[in-house]
Coordinates of C-alpha atoms in Angstrom, one line a residue:
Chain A
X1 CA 125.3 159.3 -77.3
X2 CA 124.6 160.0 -73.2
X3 CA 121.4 157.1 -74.0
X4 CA 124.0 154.6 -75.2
X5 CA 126.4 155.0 -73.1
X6 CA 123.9 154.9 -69.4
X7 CA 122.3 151.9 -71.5
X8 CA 125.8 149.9 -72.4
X9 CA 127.0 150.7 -68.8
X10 CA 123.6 150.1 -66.7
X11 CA 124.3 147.5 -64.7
X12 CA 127.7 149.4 -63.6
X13 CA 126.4 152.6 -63.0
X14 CA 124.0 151.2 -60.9
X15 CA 126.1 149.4 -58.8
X16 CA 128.0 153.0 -58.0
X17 CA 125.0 154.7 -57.1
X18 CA 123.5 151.9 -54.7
X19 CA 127.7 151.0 -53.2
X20 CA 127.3 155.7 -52.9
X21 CA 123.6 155.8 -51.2
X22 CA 125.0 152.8 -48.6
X23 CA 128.1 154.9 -47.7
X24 CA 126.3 157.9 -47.5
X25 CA 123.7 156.9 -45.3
X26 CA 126.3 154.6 -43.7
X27 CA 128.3 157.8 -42.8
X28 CA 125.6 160.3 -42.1
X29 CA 122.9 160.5 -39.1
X30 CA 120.9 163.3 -40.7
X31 CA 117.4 163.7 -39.1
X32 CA 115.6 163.5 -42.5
X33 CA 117.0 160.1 -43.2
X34 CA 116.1 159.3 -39.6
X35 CA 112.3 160.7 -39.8
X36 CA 112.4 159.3 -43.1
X37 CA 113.4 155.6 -41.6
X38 CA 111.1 156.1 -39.4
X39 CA 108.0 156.4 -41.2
X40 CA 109.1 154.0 -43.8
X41 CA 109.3 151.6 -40.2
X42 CA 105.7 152.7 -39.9
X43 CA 104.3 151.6 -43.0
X44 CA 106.6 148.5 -43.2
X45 CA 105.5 147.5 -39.6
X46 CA 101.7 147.7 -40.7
X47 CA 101.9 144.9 -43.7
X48 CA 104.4 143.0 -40.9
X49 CA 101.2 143.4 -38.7
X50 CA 99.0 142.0 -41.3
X51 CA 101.1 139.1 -42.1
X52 CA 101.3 137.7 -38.8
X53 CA 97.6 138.4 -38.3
X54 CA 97.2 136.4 -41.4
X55 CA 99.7 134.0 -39.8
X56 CA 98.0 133.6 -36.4
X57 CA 94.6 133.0 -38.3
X58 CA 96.0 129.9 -40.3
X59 CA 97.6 128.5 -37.5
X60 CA 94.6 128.7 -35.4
X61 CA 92.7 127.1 -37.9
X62 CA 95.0 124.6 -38.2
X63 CA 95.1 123.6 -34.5
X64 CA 91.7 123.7 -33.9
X65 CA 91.5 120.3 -36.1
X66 CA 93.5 118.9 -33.3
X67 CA 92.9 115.1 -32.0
X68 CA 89.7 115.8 -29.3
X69 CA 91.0 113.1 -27.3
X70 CA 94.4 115.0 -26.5
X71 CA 92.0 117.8 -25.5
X72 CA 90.3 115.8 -23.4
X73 CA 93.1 114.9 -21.4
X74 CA 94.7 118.4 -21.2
X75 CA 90.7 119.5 -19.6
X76 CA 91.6 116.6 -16.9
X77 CA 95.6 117.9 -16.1
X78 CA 94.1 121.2 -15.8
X79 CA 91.1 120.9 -14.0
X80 CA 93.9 119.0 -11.9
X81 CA 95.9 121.9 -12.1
X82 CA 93.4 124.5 -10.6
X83 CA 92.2 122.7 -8.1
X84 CA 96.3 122.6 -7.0
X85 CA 95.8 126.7 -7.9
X86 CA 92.9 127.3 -5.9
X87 CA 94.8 126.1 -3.1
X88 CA 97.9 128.0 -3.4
X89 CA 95.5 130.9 -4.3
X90 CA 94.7 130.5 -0.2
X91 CA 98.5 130.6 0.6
X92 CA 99.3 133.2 -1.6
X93 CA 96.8 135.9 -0.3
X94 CA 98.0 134.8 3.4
X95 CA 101.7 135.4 2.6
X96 CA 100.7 138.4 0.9
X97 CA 98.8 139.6 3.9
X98 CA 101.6 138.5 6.5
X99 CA 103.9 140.4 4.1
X100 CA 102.0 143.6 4.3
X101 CA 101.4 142.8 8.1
X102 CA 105.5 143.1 8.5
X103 CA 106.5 145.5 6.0
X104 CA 104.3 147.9 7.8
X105 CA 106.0 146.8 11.3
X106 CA 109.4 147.3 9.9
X107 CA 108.1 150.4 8.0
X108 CA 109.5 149.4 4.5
X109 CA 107.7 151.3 1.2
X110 CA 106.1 148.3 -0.4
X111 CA 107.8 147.8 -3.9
X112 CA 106.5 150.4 -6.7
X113 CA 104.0 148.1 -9.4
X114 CA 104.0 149.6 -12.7
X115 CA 100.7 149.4 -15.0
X116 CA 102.0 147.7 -18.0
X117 CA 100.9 146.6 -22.1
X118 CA 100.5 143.5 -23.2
X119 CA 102.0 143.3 -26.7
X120 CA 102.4 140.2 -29.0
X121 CA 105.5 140.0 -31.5
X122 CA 105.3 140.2 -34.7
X123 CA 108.7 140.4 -36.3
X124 CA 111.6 139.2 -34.3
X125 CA 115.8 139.4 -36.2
X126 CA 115.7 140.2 -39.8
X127 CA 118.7 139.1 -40.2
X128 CA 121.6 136.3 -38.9
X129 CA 123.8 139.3 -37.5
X130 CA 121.7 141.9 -35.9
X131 CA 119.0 141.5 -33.5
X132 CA 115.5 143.4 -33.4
X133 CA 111.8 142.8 -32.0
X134 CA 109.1 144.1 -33.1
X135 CA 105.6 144.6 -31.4
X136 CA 102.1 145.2 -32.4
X137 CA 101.8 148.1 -29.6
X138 CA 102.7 151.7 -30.7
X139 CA 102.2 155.3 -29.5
X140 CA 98.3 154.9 -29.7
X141 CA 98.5 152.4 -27.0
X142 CA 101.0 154.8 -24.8
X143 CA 104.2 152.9 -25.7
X144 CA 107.1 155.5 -25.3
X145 CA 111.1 155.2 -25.7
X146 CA 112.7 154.1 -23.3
X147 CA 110.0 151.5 -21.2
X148 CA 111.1 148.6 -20.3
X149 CA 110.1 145.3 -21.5
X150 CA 109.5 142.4 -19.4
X151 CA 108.2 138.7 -20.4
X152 CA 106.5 135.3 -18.6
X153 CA 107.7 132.3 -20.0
X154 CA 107.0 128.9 -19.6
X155 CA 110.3 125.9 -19.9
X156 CA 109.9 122.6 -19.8
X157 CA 112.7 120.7 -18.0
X158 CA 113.3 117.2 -16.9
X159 CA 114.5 115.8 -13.7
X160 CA 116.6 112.6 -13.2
X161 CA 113.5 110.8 -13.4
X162 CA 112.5 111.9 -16.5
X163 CA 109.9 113.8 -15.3
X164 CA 108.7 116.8 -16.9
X165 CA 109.1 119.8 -14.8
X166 CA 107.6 122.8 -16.2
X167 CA 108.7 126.2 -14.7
X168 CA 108.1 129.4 -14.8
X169 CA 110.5 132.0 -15.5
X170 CA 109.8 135.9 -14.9
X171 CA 112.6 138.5 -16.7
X172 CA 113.8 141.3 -18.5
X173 CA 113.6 141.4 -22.4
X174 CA 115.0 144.7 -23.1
X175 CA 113.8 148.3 -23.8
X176 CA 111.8 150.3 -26.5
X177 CA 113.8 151.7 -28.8
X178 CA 111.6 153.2 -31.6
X179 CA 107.7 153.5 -31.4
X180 CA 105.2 154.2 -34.5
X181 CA 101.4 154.8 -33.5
X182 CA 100.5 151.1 -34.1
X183 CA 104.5 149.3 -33.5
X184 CA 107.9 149.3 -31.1
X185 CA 111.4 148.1 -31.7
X186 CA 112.8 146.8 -28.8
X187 CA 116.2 146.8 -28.5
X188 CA 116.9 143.0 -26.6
X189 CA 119.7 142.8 -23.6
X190 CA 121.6 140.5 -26.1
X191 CA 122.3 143.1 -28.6
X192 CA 125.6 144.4 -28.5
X193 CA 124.1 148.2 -27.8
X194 CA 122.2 147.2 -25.1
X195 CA 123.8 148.2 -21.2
X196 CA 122.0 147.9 -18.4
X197 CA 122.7 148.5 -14.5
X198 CA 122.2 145.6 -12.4
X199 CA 123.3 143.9 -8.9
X200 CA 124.4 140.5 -7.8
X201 CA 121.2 139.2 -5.9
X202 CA 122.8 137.3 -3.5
X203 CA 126.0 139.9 -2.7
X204 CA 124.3 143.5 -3.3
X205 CA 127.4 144.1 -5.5
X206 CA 126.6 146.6 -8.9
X207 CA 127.9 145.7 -12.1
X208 CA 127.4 146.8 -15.9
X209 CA 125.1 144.3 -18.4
X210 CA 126.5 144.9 -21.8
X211 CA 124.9 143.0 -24.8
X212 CA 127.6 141.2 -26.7
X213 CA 127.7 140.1 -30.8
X214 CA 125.7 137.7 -32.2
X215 CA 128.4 134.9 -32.2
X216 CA 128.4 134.7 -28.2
X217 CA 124.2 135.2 -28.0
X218 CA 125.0 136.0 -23.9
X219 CA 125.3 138.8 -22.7
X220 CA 128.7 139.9 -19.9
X221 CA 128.3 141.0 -16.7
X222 CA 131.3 143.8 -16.7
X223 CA 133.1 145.8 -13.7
X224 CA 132.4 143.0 -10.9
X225 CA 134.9 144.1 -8.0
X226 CA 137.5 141.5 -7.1
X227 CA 136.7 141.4 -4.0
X228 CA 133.5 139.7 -4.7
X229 CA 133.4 136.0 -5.0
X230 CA 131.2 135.2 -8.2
X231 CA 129.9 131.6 -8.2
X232 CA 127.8 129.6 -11.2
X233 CA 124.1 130.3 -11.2
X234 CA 123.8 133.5 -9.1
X235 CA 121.2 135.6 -9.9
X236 CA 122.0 139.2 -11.6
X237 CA 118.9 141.1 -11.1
X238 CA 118.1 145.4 -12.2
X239 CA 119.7 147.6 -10.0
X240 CA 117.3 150.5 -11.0
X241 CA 119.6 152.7 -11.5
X242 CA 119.5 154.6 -14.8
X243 CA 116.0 155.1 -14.8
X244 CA 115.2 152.9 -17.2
X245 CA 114.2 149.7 -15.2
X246 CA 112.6 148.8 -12.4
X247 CA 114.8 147.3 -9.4
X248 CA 114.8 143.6 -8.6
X249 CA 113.4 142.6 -12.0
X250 CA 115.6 139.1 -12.5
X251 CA 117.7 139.4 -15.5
X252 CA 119.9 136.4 -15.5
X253 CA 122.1 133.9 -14.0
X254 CA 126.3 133.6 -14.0
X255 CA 127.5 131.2 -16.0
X256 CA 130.7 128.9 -15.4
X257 CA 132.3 131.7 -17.5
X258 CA 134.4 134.2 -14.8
X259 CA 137.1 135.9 -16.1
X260 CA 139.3 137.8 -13.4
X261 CA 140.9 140.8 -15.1
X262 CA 143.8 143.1 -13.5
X263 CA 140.9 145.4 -11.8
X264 CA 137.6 143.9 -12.1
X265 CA 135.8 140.1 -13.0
X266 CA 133.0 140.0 -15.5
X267 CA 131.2 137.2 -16.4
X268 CA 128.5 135.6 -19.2
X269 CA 125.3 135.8 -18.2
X270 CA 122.7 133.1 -19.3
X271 CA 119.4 135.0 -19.7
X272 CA 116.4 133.9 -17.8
X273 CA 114.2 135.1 -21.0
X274 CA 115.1 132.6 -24.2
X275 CA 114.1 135.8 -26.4
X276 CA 114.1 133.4 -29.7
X277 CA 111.1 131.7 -28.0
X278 CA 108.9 134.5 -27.1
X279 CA 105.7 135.4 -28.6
X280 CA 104.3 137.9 -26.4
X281 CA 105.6 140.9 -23.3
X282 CA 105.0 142.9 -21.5
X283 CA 105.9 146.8 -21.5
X284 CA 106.6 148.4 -18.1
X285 CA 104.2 152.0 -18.3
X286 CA 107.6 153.9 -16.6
X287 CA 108.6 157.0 -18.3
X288 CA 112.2 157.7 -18.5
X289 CA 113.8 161.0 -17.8
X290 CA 116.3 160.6 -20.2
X291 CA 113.2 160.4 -22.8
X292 CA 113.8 163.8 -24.4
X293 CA 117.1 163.1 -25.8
X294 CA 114.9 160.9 -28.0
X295 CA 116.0 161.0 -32.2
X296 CA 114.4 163.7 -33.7
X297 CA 112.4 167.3 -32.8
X298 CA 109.6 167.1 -30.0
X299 CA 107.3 169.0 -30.2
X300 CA 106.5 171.2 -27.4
X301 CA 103.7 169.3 -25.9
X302 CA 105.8 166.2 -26.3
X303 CA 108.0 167.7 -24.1
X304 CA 105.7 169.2 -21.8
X305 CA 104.2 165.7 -21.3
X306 CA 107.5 164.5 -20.4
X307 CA 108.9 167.4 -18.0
X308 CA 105.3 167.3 -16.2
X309 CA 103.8 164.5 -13.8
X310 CA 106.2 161.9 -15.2
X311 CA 109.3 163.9 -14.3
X312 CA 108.0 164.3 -11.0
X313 CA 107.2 160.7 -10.6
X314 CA 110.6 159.4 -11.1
X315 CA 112.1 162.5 -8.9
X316 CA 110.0 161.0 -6.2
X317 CA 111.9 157.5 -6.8
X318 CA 108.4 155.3 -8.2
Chain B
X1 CA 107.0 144.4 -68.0
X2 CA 104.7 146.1 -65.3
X3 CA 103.4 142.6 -64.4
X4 CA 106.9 141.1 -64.0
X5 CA 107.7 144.1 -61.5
X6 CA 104.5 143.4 -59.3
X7 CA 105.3 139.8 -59.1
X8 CA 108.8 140.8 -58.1
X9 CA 107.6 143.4 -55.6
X10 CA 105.2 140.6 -54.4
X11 CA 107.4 137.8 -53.9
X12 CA 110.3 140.5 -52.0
X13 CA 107.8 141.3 -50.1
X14 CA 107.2 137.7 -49.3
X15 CA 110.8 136.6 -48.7
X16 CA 110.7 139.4 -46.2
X17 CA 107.5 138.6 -44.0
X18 CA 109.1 134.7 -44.0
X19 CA 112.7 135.7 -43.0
X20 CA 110.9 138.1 -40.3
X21 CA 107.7 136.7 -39.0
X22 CA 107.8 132.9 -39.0
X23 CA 110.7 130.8 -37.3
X24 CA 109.3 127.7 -38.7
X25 CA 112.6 127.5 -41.0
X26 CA 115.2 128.4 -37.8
X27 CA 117.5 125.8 -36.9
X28 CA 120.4 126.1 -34.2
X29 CA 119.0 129.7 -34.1
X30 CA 120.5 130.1 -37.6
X31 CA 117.2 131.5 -40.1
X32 CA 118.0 131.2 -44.0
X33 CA 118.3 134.4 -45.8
X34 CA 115.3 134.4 -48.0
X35 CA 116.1 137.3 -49.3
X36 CA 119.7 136.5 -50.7
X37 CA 117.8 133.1 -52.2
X38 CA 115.5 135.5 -54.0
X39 CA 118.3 138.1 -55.4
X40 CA 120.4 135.1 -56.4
X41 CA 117.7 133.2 -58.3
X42 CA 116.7 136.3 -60.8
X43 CA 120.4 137.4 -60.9
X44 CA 121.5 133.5 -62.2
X45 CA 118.3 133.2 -64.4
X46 CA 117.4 137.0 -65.5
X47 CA 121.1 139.0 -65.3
X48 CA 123.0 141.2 -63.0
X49 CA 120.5 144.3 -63.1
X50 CA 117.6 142.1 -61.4
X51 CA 120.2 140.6 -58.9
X52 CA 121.3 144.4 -58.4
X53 CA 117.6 145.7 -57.6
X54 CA 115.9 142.9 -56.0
X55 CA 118.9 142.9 -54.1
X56 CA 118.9 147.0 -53.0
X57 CA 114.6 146.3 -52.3
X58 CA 115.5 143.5 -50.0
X59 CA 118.1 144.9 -48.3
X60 CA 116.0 148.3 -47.4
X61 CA 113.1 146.4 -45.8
X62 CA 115.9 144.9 -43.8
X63 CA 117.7 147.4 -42.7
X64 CA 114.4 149.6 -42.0
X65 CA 113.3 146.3 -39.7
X66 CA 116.5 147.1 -37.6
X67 CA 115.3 150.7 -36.6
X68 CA 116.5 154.1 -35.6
X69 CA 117.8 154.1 -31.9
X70 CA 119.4 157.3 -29.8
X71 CA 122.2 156.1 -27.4
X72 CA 120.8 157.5 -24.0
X73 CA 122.4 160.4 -22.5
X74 CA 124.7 160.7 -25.5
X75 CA 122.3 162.0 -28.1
X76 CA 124.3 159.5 -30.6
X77 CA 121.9 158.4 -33.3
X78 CA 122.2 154.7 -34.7
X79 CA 120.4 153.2 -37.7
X80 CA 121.1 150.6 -40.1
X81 CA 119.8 151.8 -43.8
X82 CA 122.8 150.7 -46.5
X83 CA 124.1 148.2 -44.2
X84 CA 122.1 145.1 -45.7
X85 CA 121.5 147.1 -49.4
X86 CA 125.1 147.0 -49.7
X87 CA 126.0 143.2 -49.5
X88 CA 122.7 142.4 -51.4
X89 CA 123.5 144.5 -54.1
X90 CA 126.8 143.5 -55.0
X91 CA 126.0 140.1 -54.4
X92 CA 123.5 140.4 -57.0
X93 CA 125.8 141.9 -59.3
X94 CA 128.8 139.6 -59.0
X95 CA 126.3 136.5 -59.3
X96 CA 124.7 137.9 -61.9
X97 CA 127.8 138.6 -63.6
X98 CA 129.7 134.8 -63.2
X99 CA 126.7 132.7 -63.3
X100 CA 126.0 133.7 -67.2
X101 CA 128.0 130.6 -68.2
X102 CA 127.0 127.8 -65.6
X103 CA 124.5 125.3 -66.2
X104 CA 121.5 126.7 -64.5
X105 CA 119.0 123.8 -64.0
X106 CA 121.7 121.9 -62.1
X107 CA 121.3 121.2 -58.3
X108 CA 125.1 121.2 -58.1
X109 CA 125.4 124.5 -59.8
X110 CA 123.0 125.9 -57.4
X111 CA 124.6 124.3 -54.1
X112 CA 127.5 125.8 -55.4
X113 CA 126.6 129.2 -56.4
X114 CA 124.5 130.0 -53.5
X115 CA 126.9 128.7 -50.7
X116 CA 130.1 131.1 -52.5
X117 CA 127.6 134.1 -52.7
X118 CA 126.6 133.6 -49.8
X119 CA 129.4 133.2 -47.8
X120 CA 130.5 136.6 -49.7
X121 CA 127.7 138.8 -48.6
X122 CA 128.3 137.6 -44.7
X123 CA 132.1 138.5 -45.3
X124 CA 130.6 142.3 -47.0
X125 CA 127.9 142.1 -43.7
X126 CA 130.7 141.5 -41.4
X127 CA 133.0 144.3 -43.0
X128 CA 130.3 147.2 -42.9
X129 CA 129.2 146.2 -39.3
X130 CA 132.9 146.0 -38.0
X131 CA 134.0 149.7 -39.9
X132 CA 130.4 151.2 -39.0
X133 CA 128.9 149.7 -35.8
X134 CA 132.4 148.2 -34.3
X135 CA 131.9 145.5 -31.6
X136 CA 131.8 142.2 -34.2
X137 CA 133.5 138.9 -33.0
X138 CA 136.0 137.4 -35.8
X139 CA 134.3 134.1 -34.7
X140 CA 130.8 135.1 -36.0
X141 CA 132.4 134.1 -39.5
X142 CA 132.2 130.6 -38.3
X143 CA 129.5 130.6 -36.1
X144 CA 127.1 132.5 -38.1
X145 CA 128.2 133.5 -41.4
X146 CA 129.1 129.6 -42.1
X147 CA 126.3 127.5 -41.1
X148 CA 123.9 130.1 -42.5
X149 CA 125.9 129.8 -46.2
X150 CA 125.5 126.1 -46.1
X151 CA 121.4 126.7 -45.0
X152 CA 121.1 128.6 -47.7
X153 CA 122.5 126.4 -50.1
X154 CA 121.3 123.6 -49.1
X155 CA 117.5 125.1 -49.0
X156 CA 118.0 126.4 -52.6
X157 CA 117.7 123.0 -54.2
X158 CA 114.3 122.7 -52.5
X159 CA 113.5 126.7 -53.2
X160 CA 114.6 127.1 -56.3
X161 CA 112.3 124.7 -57.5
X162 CA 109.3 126.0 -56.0
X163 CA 110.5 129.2 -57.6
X164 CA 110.8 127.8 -60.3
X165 CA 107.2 126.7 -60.4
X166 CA 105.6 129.7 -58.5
X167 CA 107.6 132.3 -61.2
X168 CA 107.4 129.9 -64.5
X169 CA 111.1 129.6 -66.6
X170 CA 108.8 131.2 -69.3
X171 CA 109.0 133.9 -67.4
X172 CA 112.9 134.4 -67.3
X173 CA 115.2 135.1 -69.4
X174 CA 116.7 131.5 -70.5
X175 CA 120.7 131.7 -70.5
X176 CA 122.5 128.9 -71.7
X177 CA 119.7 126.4 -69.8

């Protein structure tokens, strides 16, 4: 009787169990469905892994079938290229040394450099809506919540001549999120969960970054005092407060977008990274202090690797 | 039985890795929802329980993609898992359910079928994110949910085919073809 009835109402009962397990887990942050995400994130992230692998491999053996005479050509632009390198190579190391030369006349600490991992994507938005990167670095490699993540990237713009300028562009991506031993999530500064601390370049003036939904893709530079005169195209850089990035990391740049409110102005950002073009970052090696309020139970060396030298590092302002 | 339930596994899996790891298929920074294609081609040719299933599979390995994240300083945990399951499921269900008396190996009937259920489980996506995650813009509905609907319709004359040749007809369940 029970048999026929589950068999002539299948499809429906079904239904009601999957529409209850969504709401639940909807409704609930328990830590076992959190651990339990989190290892299913592990294993899922592995076959990810091995798909692009398997992805990188076909596509490398498809270019290297590529027409020999265009290689021949790129050899000349960048033997070209170098020898323009080599001599900026000579400039560069004398501005570095003048700059070393004057920040020790004018006694300034020379700007903290950060050791940092060099990850390659492998998964980037599952979905229309909702944002998410994936990278092939994990715990293993000493990713840890909370670091910041940084990218190079090369545009290709052209001038009224129709030249093609290439540039390139230096900025934040966002931070790490969730790390397996051989993956991290990185949460990007477009999501709409994403806030980070940053200043007007040219003014000194602090504001909020906030992530915004997928249908503006920009993210808004909020609580901008009135008094400060916001123009197109300045530069919003990390203010370094927070303790989760760096200072002076360039973020973005104002749009024509301002909006003055009844207190403050906030305004789009256009971000310097195009984060839907990236392949490959970079993870800043800075522990945060925030990092024990992490999801889930550390363990107690966990936490004594956070609350030693690493405390003390950021309590010393590096 | 056991064979059909591999290949299914198999070619979730797939839809998965392509929504995920290539952007080959993006356009206007809108991807297709592989996925969705996938529930809605076994719910049309096989029934609503396949479009229910596939459809829960799918939507885990989506919403285990978007991750577990703590809101700094307020010990607020966020995660994601039902909020893709949900929409997929249903979707399955309802196309399963209406699609028993269309004419299945029509492009129009395809077009059509895929755009409405798709347009459906954006409206079901958008709900959940607005009651459970708040912050969603009204205007993602045209922005996003829209353009992606008419992606995905438009790729399904091309993909179901290919389906249709990677999993064979003799496969399915034949309803009313």
């Amino acid at each position: 009787m029970l048999a026929e009835i589950l068999s002539k109402y299948k499809a429906g009962i079904s239904l009601t169990s999957i529409i209850l397990f969504s709401l639940i887990n909807l409704s609930s942050h328990s830590g076992i469905l959190v651990n339990s995400a989190n290892r299913a994130a592990a294993t899922l992230d592995f076959f990810t892994s091995a798909f692009h692998s398997f992805k990188s491999g076909f596509v490398r053996i498809v270019d290297s079938y590529g027409n020999y005479s265009q290689l021949k050509t790129e050899r000349d632009v960048l033997r070209k290229k170098l020898e323009t390198s080599q001599d900026l190579y000579v400039l560069l190391r004398y501005l570095e040394d003048e700059n070393n030369r004057l920040r020790k006349q004018l006694e300034f600490k020379p700007s903290v450099q950060y050791p940092v991992i060099h990850a390659e994507i492998i998964s980037l938005d599952p979905d229309n809506l909702f944002r998410t990167i994936i990278v092939d670095k994990g715990s293993d490699d000493g990713v840890k919540p909370y670091m910041p993540v940084i990218a190079y990237q090369i545009t290709r713009t052209e001038n009224s001549e129709k030249q093609s300028i290439e540039s390139i562009n230096y900025g934040v991506v966002g931070k790490i999120i969730q790390v397996t031993r051989t993956s991290a999530r990185i949460l990007p500064i477009t999501d709409q969960y994403s806030k980070i601390g940053v200043k007007i370049k040219r003014t000194g003036h602090w504001g909020l970054l906030s992530g915004q939904s997928q249908a503006h893709g920009q993210p808004r530079l909020d609580y901008i005092s009135l008094d400060v005169i916001l123009l197109e195209g300045d530069e919003i850089i990390t203010s370094g407060d927070g303790g989760v990035f760096p200072k002076d990391i360039l973020v973005g740049t104002v749009t024509k977008d301002i909006f003055r409110g009844a207190t403050f102005q906030d305004a789009i950002v256009h971000p310097v990274i195009d984060i839907k073009k990236l392949e490959t970052v970079m993870i800043i090696k800075k522990a945060n202090i925030n990092y024990k309020n992490y999801y889930g139970k550390l363990t107690s060396g966990e936490v004594e690797k956070i609350t030693g030298a690493e405390v003390d590092q950021i309590k010393d302002g590096q | 039985m056991a064979l059909e339930k591999i290949i299914i596994l198999i070619a979730v899996f797939f839809s998965y890795f392509l929504q995920t790891s290539l952007d080959f298929f993006q356009l206007g920074g809108i991807k297709p929802d592989f996925l969705l294609l996938l529930t809605l081609y076994y719910s049309m040719n096989k029934g609503e329980m396949y479009g229910i299933w596939i459809g829960f599979f799918g939507g885990l390995l989506q919403d285990i993609n978007l991750g577990v994240m703590t809101i700094l300083g307020t010990n607020q945990v966020q995660h994601y898992i039902g909020i893709n399951i949900l929409p997929k499921s249903i979707t399955g269900y309802l196309s399963g359910k209406f699609s028993e008396n269309i004419q299945k190996n029509s492009n129009f009937s395809w077009f059509i079928v895929v755009f409405v259920f798709s347009v459906i489980k954006g409206i079901l996506l958008f709900l959940l994110t607005a009651i459970f995650h708040g912050n969603v813009a009204a205007e993602m509905l045209v922005t996003v949910i829209l353009p992606e609907s008419l992606y995905n319709a438009l790729l399904s004359l091309l993909w179901f085919r290919l389906l249709f040749w990677l999993i064979p007809p003799m496969t399915l369940k034949q309803r009313n073809i």
